[in-house]
Amino acid sequence: MYRLIYKSESANTLDWEQVRNILLHSEKNNEDLGITGTLLASEHHFLQVIEGKFEQVNKLFMTIVQDKRHHNIQLISFDLIDSRLFAGWGMKGLGLFDVNADQAAQLKQKYGEQSGEVKFPLESWQILSLINDLDMMQALPDWKNQ
Ligand SMILES: Cc1cc2nc3c(=O)[nH]c(=O)nc-3n(C[C@H](O)[C@H](O)[C@H](O)COP(=O)(O)O)c2cc1C
């Protein structure tokens, strides 16, 4: 089992609708390929974690890098793993544009800031920590912008 992480710049300013379209398409496809993972989006960046068998992860990544909806794709890690972190998720979506101002400030303080956005880290352990933080924020009743 392998886990691949990359980040990229979005071609458009992102909103949840665009991310949702990608997720809707990915769910069935990923399920068929035995792929699980997370797609994290800010207004201008994507960050994706893809878990599955070596061949399937490679193949999907090659498809994704050719997608015109993003560019400047940077591979962060491609590791052999013992078990999945996102079992049960064909592709879990997380939107940074949905956090409230307090939460955004908290994340910026922890992970840094880039062009007014929470900076996406370049180390895989920091990325997994950011995903975990966002997961917990989403679980709170007031996580969405009011
Ligand atoms: C940031 C980003 C992440 C994506 N993630 C996935 C994914 O996890 N699974 C998937 O099947 N397609 C994903 N896609 C879409 C693929 O790039 C591609 O459009 C799709 O797999 C083509 O499917 P089709 O051959 O059925 O039309 C992603 C696209 C973008 C821009």
PDB file of C-alpha atoms and ligand atoms in Angstrom:
ATOM      1  CA  MET A   1       0.000   0.000   0.000  1.00  0.00           C
ATOM      2  CA  TYR A   2       1.246   3.467  -0.906  1.00  0.00           C
ATOM      3  CA  ARG A   3       0.389   7.040   0.023  1.00  0.00           C
ATOM      4  CA  LEU A   4       1.080   9.865  -2.423  1.00  0.00           C
ATOM      5  CA  ILE A   5       0.787  13.547  -1.524  1.00  0.00           C
ATOM      6  CA  TYR A   6       1.011  16.471  -3.925  1.00  0.00           C
ATOM      7  CA  LYS A   7       0.019  20.095  -4.005  1.00  0.00           C
ATOM      8  CA  SER A   8      -0.920  22.301  -6.946  1.00  0.00           C
ATOM      9  CA  GLU A   9      -2.201  25.712  -7.975  1.00  0.00           C
ATOM     10  CA  SER A  10      -5.763  25.974  -9.131  1.00  0.00           C
ATOM     11  CA  ALA A  11      -6.524  27.435 -12.570  1.00  0.00           C
ATOM     12  CA  ASN A  12      -9.547  29.298 -11.123  1.00  0.00           C
ATOM     13  CA  THR A  13     -10.439  30.825  -7.809  1.00  0.00           C
ATOM     14  CA  LEU A  14     -11.978  27.831  -6.093  1.00  0.00           C
ATOM     15  CA  ASP A  15     -15.259  27.479  -4.308  1.00  0.00           C
ATOM     16  CA  TRP A  16     -16.912  24.461  -2.785  1.00  0.00           C
ATOM     17  CA  GLU A  17     -19.012  23.824  -5.932  1.00  0.00           C
ATOM     18  CA  GLN A  18     -15.915  23.175  -8.056  1.00  0.00           C
ATOM     19  CA  VAL A  19     -14.377  20.929  -5.405  1.00  0.00           C
ATOM     20  CA  ARG A  20     -17.658  19.058  -5.076  1.00  0.00           C
ATOM     21  CA  ASN A  21     -17.726  18.397  -8.828  1.00  0.00           C
ATOM     22  CA  ILE A  22     -14.292  16.798  -8.637  1.00  0.00           C
ATOM     23  CA  LEU A  23     -15.319  14.757  -5.604  1.00  0.00           C
ATOM     24  CA  LEU A  24     -18.542  13.522  -7.191  1.00  0.00           C
ATOM     25  CA  HIS A  25     -16.617  12.293 -10.195  1.00  0.00           C
ATOM     26  CA  SER A  26     -13.822  10.796  -8.100  1.00  0.00           C
ATOM     27  CA  GLU A  27     -15.918   8.812  -5.666  1.00  0.00           C
ATOM     28  CA  LYS A  28     -17.010   6.016  -8.003  1.00  0.00           C
ATOM     29  CA  ASN A  29     -13.746   5.954  -9.940  1.00  0.00           C
ATOM     30  CA  ASN A  30     -11.635   5.749  -6.798  1.00  0.00           C
ATOM     31  CA  GLU A  31     -13.831   3.072  -5.303  1.00  0.00           C
ATOM     32  CA  ASP A  32     -13.326   0.965  -8.445  1.00  0.00           C
ATOM     33  CA  LEU A  33      -9.553   1.484  -8.177  1.00  0.00           C
ATOM     34  CA  GLY A  34      -9.379   0.781  -4.436  1.00  0.00           C
ATOM     35  CA  ILE A  35      -8.227   4.360  -3.864  1.00  0.00           C
ATOM     36  CA  THR A  36      -8.930   6.358  -0.712  1.00  0.00           C
ATOM     37  CA  GLY A  37      -7.782   9.827   0.289  1.00  0.00           C
ATOM     38  CA  THR A  38      -8.439  13.478   0.928  1.00  0.00           C
ATOM     39  CA  LEU A  39      -8.682  16.497  -1.336  1.00  0.00           C
ATOM     40  CA  LEU A  40      -7.975  19.731   0.475  1.00  0.00           C
ATOM     41  CA  ALA A  41      -8.716  23.009  -1.297  1.00  0.00           C
ATOM     42  CA  SER A  42      -8.100  26.663  -0.534  1.00  0.00           C
ATOM     43  CA  GLU A  43      -9.110  29.501  -2.873  1.00  0.00           C
ATOM     44  CA  HIS A  44      -6.007  29.008  -5.011  1.00  0.00           C
ATOM     45  CA  HIS A  45      -4.483  25.655  -4.111  1.00  0.00           C
ATOM     46  CA  PHE A  46      -5.188  21.961  -3.986  1.00  0.00           C
ATOM     47  CA  LEU A  47      -3.526  19.436  -1.768  1.00  0.00           C
ATOM     48  CA  GLN A  48      -4.363  15.789  -2.241  1.00  0.00           C
ATOM     49  CA  VAL A  49      -3.553  12.567  -0.412  1.00  0.00           C
ATOM     50  CA  ILE A  50      -4.025   9.403  -2.480  1.00  0.00           C
ATOM     51  CA  GLU A  51      -3.791   5.938  -0.910  1.00  0.00           C
ATOM     52  CA  GLY A  52      -3.928   2.578  -2.628  1.00  0.00           C
ATOM     53  CA  LYS A  53      -1.920  -0.011  -4.507  1.00  0.00           C
ATOM     54  CA  PHE A  54       1.315   1.116  -6.209  1.00  0.00           C
ATOM     55  CA  GLU A  55       0.012   0.829  -9.782  1.00  0.00           C
ATOM     56  CA  GLN A  56      -3.367   2.416  -9.115  1.00  0.00           C
ATOM     57  CA  VAL A  57      -1.919   5.372  -7.205  1.00  0.00           C
ATOM     58  CA  ASN A  58       0.607   5.972  -9.994  1.00  0.00           C
ATOM     59  CA  LYS A  59      -2.008   5.726 -12.713  1.00  0.00           C
ATOM     60  CA  LEU A  60      -4.458   8.068 -11.024  1.00  0.00           C
ATOM     61  CA  PHE A  61      -1.708  10.609 -10.307  1.00  0.00           C
ATOM     62  CA  MET A  62      -0.701  10.580 -13.994  1.00  0.00           C
ATOM     63  CA  THR A  63      -4.330  11.333 -14.937  1.00  0.00           C
ATOM     64  CA  ILE A  64      -4.691  14.076 -12.335  1.00  0.00           C
ATOM     65  CA  VAL A  65      -1.492  15.914 -13.347  1.00  0.00           C
ATOM     66  CA  GLN A  66      -2.873  16.306 -16.877  1.00  0.00           C
ATOM     67  CA  ASP A  67      -6.068  17.947 -15.641  1.00  0.00           C
ATOM     68  CA  LYS A  68      -6.285  21.574 -16.842  1.00  0.00           C
ATOM     69  CA  ARG A  69      -8.062  22.669 -13.673  1.00  0.00           C
ATOM     70  CA  HIS A  70      -4.691  22.938 -11.932  1.00  0.00           C
ATOM     71  CA  HIS A  71      -0.984  23.411 -12.670  1.00  0.00           C
ATOM     72  CA  ASN A  72       2.396  23.758 -10.970  1.00  0.00           C
ATOM     73  CA  ILE A  73       1.925  20.318  -9.455  1.00  0.00           C
ATOM     74  CA  GLN A  74       4.520  19.471  -6.825  1.00  0.00           C
ATOM     75  CA  LEU A  75       4.959  15.908  -5.627  1.00  0.00           C
ATOM     76  CA  ILE A  76       5.533  16.001  -1.882  1.00  0.00           C
ATOM     77  CA  SER A  77       5.801  12.324  -0.962  1.00  0.00           C
ATOM     78  CA  PHE A  78       5.231   8.808  -2.220  1.00  0.00           C
ATOM     79  CA  ASP A  79       5.586   6.369   0.672  1.00  0.00           C
ATOM     80  CA  LEU A  80       5.071   2.718   1.381  1.00  0.00           C
ATOM     81  CA  ILE A  81       2.495   2.533   4.187  1.00  0.00           C
ATOM     82  CA  ASP A  82       1.141  -0.206   6.475  1.00  0.00           C
ATOM     83  CA  SER A  83      -2.435   0.995   6.550  1.00  0.00           C
ATOM     84  CA  ARG A  84      -4.747   3.651   5.173  1.00  0.00           C
ATOM     85  CA  LEU A  85      -5.484   6.857   7.065  1.00  0.00           C
ATOM     86  CA  PHE A  86      -8.630   7.543   5.033  1.00  0.00           C
ATOM     87  CA  ALA A  87     -10.216   4.101   4.850  1.00  0.00           C
ATOM     88  CA  GLY A  88     -13.876   4.448   3.955  1.00  0.00           C
ATOM     89  CA  TRP A  89     -13.358   7.681   2.003  1.00  0.00           C
ATOM     90  CA  GLY A  90     -13.295   7.382  -1.801  1.00  0.00           C
ATOM     91  CA  MET A  91     -12.062  10.971  -1.618  1.00  0.00           C
ATOM     92  CA  LYS A  92     -12.808  13.108   1.418  1.00  0.00           C
ATOM     93  CA  GLY A  93     -13.193  16.808   0.630  1.00  0.00           C
ATOM     94  CA  LEU A  94     -12.041  19.595   2.910  1.00  0.00           C
ATOM     95  CA  GLY A  95     -12.407  23.280   2.040  1.00  0.00           C
ATOM     96  CA  LEU A  96     -10.239  25.864   3.736  1.00  0.00           C
ATOM     97  CA  PHE A  97     -12.574  28.569   2.468  1.00  0.00           C
ATOM     98  CA  ASP A  98     -15.204  27.197   4.839  1.00  0.00           C
ATOM     99  CA  VAL A  99     -13.380  27.851   8.093  1.00  0.00           C
ATOM    100  CA  ASN A 100     -14.401  30.896  10.105  1.00  0.00           C
ATOM    101  CA  ALA A 101     -12.076  33.879  10.772  1.00  0.00           C
ATOM    102  CA  ASP A 102     -10.893  32.623  14.173  1.00  0.00           C
ATOM    103  CA  GLN A 103     -10.092  29.200  12.817  1.00  0.00           C
ATOM    104  CA  ALA A 104      -8.283  30.670   9.792  1.00  0.00           C
ATOM    105  CA  ALA A 105      -6.163  32.820  12.130  1.00  0.00           C
ATOM    106  CA  GLN A 106      -5.353  29.769  14.248  1.00  0.00           C
ATOM    107  CA  LEU A 107      -4.294  27.757  11.198  1.00  0.00           C
ATOM    108  CA  LYS A 108      -2.215  30.630   9.793  1.00  0.00           C
ATOM    109  CA  GLN A 109      -0.391  30.935  13.082  1.00  0.00           C
ATOM    110  CA  LYS A 110       0.362  27.209  13.124  1.00  0.00           C
ATOM    111  CA  TYR A 111       1.189  26.548   9.461  1.00  0.00           C
ATOM    112  CA  GLY A 112       2.119  29.978   8.139  1.00  0.00           C
ATOM    113  CA  GLU A 113       0.496  32.314   5.643  1.00  0.00           C
ATOM    114  CA  GLN A 114       0.939  32.762   1.909  1.00  0.00           C
ATOM    115  CA  SER A 115      -0.875  35.468  -0.105  1.00  0.00           C
ATOM    116  CA  GLY A 116      -3.491  35.780   2.626  1.00  0.00           C
ATOM    117  CA  GLU A 117      -4.211  32.031   2.704  1.00  0.00           C
ATOM    118  CA  VAL A 118      -3.182  29.316   5.125  1.00  0.00           C
ATOM    119  CA  LYS A 119       0.088  28.030   3.717  1.00  0.00           C
ATOM    120  CA  PHE A 120       0.007  24.400   2.648  1.00  0.00           C
ATOM    121  CA  PRO A 121       2.998  22.732   4.307  1.00  0.00           C
ATOM    122  CA  LEU A 122       5.607  20.779   2.347  1.00  0.00           C
ATOM    123  CA  GLU A 123       6.239  18.050   4.909  1.00  0.00           C
ATOM    124  CA  SER A 124       3.863  15.122   4.894  1.00  0.00           C
ATOM    125  CA  TRP A 125       3.521  14.936   8.695  1.00  0.00           C
ATOM    126  CA  GLN A 126       2.540  18.629   8.780  1.00  0.00           C
ATOM    127  CA  ILE A 127       0.042  18.060   5.981  1.00  0.00           C
ATOM    128  CA  LEU A 128      -1.583  15.194   7.864  1.00  0.00           C
ATOM    129  CA  SER A 129      -1.682  17.394  10.951  1.00  0.00           C
ATOM    130  CA  LEU A 130      -3.416  20.200   8.965  1.00  0.00           C
ATOM    131  CA  ILE A 131      -5.976  17.702   7.636  1.00  0.00           C
ATOM    132  CA  ASN A 132      -6.573  16.488  11.174  1.00  0.00           C
ATOM    133  CA  ASP A 133      -7.026  20.065  12.453  1.00  0.00           C
ATOM    134  CA  LEU A 134      -9.517  20.815   9.682  1.00  0.00           C
ATOM    135  CA  ASP A 135     -11.383  17.602  10.417  1.00  0.00           C
ATOM    136  CA  MET A 136     -11.780  18.629  14.034  1.00  0.00           C
ATOM    137  CA  MET A 137     -12.869  22.154  13.062  1.00  0.00           C
ATOM    138  CA  GLN A 138     -15.503  20.697  10.745  1.00  0.00           C
ATOM    139  CA  ALA A 139     -16.855  18.655  13.615  1.00  0.00           C
ATOM    140  CA  LEU A 140     -17.596  21.855  15.560  1.00  0.00           C
ATOM    141  CA  PRO A 141     -21.084  23.315  15.128  1.00  0.00           C
ATOM    142  CA  ASP A 142     -19.837  26.766  14.000  1.00  0.00           C
ATOM    143  CA  TRP A 143     -17.134  25.702  11.522  1.00  0.00           C
ATOM    144  CA  LYS A 144     -18.695  27.301   8.454  1.00  0.00           C
ATOM    145  CA  ASN A 145     -18.407  31.015   7.639  1.00  0.00           C
ATOM    146  CA  GLN A 146     -21.492  32.729   8.965  1.00  0.00           C
TER     147      GLN A 146
HETATM  148  C1  LIG B   1      -7.267  18.554  -7.994  1.00  0.00           C
HETATM  149  C2  LIG B   1      -7.890  17.404  -8.702  1.00  0.00           C
HETATM  150  C3  LIG B   1      -8.041  16.182  -8.043  1.00  0.00           C
HETATM  151  C4  LIG B   1      -8.626  15.098  -8.689  1.00  0.00           C
HETATM  152  N1  LIG B   1      -8.769  13.902  -8.035  1.00  0.00           N
HETATM  153  C5  LIG B   1      -9.316  12.849  -8.661  1.00  0.00           C
HETATM  154  C6  LIG B   1      -9.468  11.596  -7.996  1.00  0.00           C
HETATM  155  O1  LIG B   1      -9.116  11.420  -6.822  1.00  0.00           O
HETATM  156  N2  LIG B   1     -10.047  10.589  -8.706  1.00  0.00           N
HETATM  157  C7  LIG B   1     -10.467  10.722  -9.989  1.00  0.00           C
HETATM  158  O2  LIG B   1     -10.971   9.760 -10.569  1.00  0.00           O
HETATM  159  N3  LIG B   1     -10.348  11.896 -10.631  1.00  0.00           N
HETATM  160  C8  LIG B   1      -9.785  12.952 -10.003  1.00  0.00           C
HETATM  161  N4  LIG B   1      -9.664  14.149 -10.666  1.00  0.00           N
HETATM  162  C9  LIG B   1     -10.176  14.236 -12.041  1.00  0.00           C
HETATM  163  C10 LIG B   1      -9.188  13.684 -13.037  1.00  0.00           C
HETATM  164  O3  LIG B   1      -8.140  14.621 -13.244  1.00  0.00           O
HETATM  165  C11 LIG B   1      -9.863  13.405 -14.386  1.00  0.00           C
HETATM  166  O4  LIG B   1     -10.581  14.528 -14.810  1.00  0.00           O
HETATM  167  C12 LIG B   1     -10.817  12.265 -14.303  1.00  0.00           C
HETATM  168  O5  LIG B   1     -10.277  11.167 -13.604  1.00  0.00           O
HETATM  169  C13 LIG B   1     -11.180  11.815 -15.733  1.00  0.00           C
HETATM  170  O6  LIG B   1     -12.128  10.828 -15.603  1.00  0.00           O
HETATM  171  P1  LIG B   1     -12.884  10.248 -16.894  1.00  0.00           P
HETATM  172  O7  LIG B   1     -11.793   9.586 -17.691  1.00  0.00           O
HETATM  173  O8  LIG B   1     -13.870   9.314 -16.323  1.00  0.00           O
HETATM  174  O9  LIG B   1     -13.511  11.427 -17.554  1.00  0.00           O
HETATM  175  C14 LIG B   1      -9.075  15.240 -10.032  1.00  0.00           C
HETATM  176  C15 LIG B   1      -8.927  16.473 -10.671  1.00  0.00           C
HETATM  177  C16 LIG B   1      -8.348  17.545 -10.035  1.00  0.00           C
HETATM  178  C17 LIG B   1      -8.202  18.856 -10.722  1.00  0.00           C
END
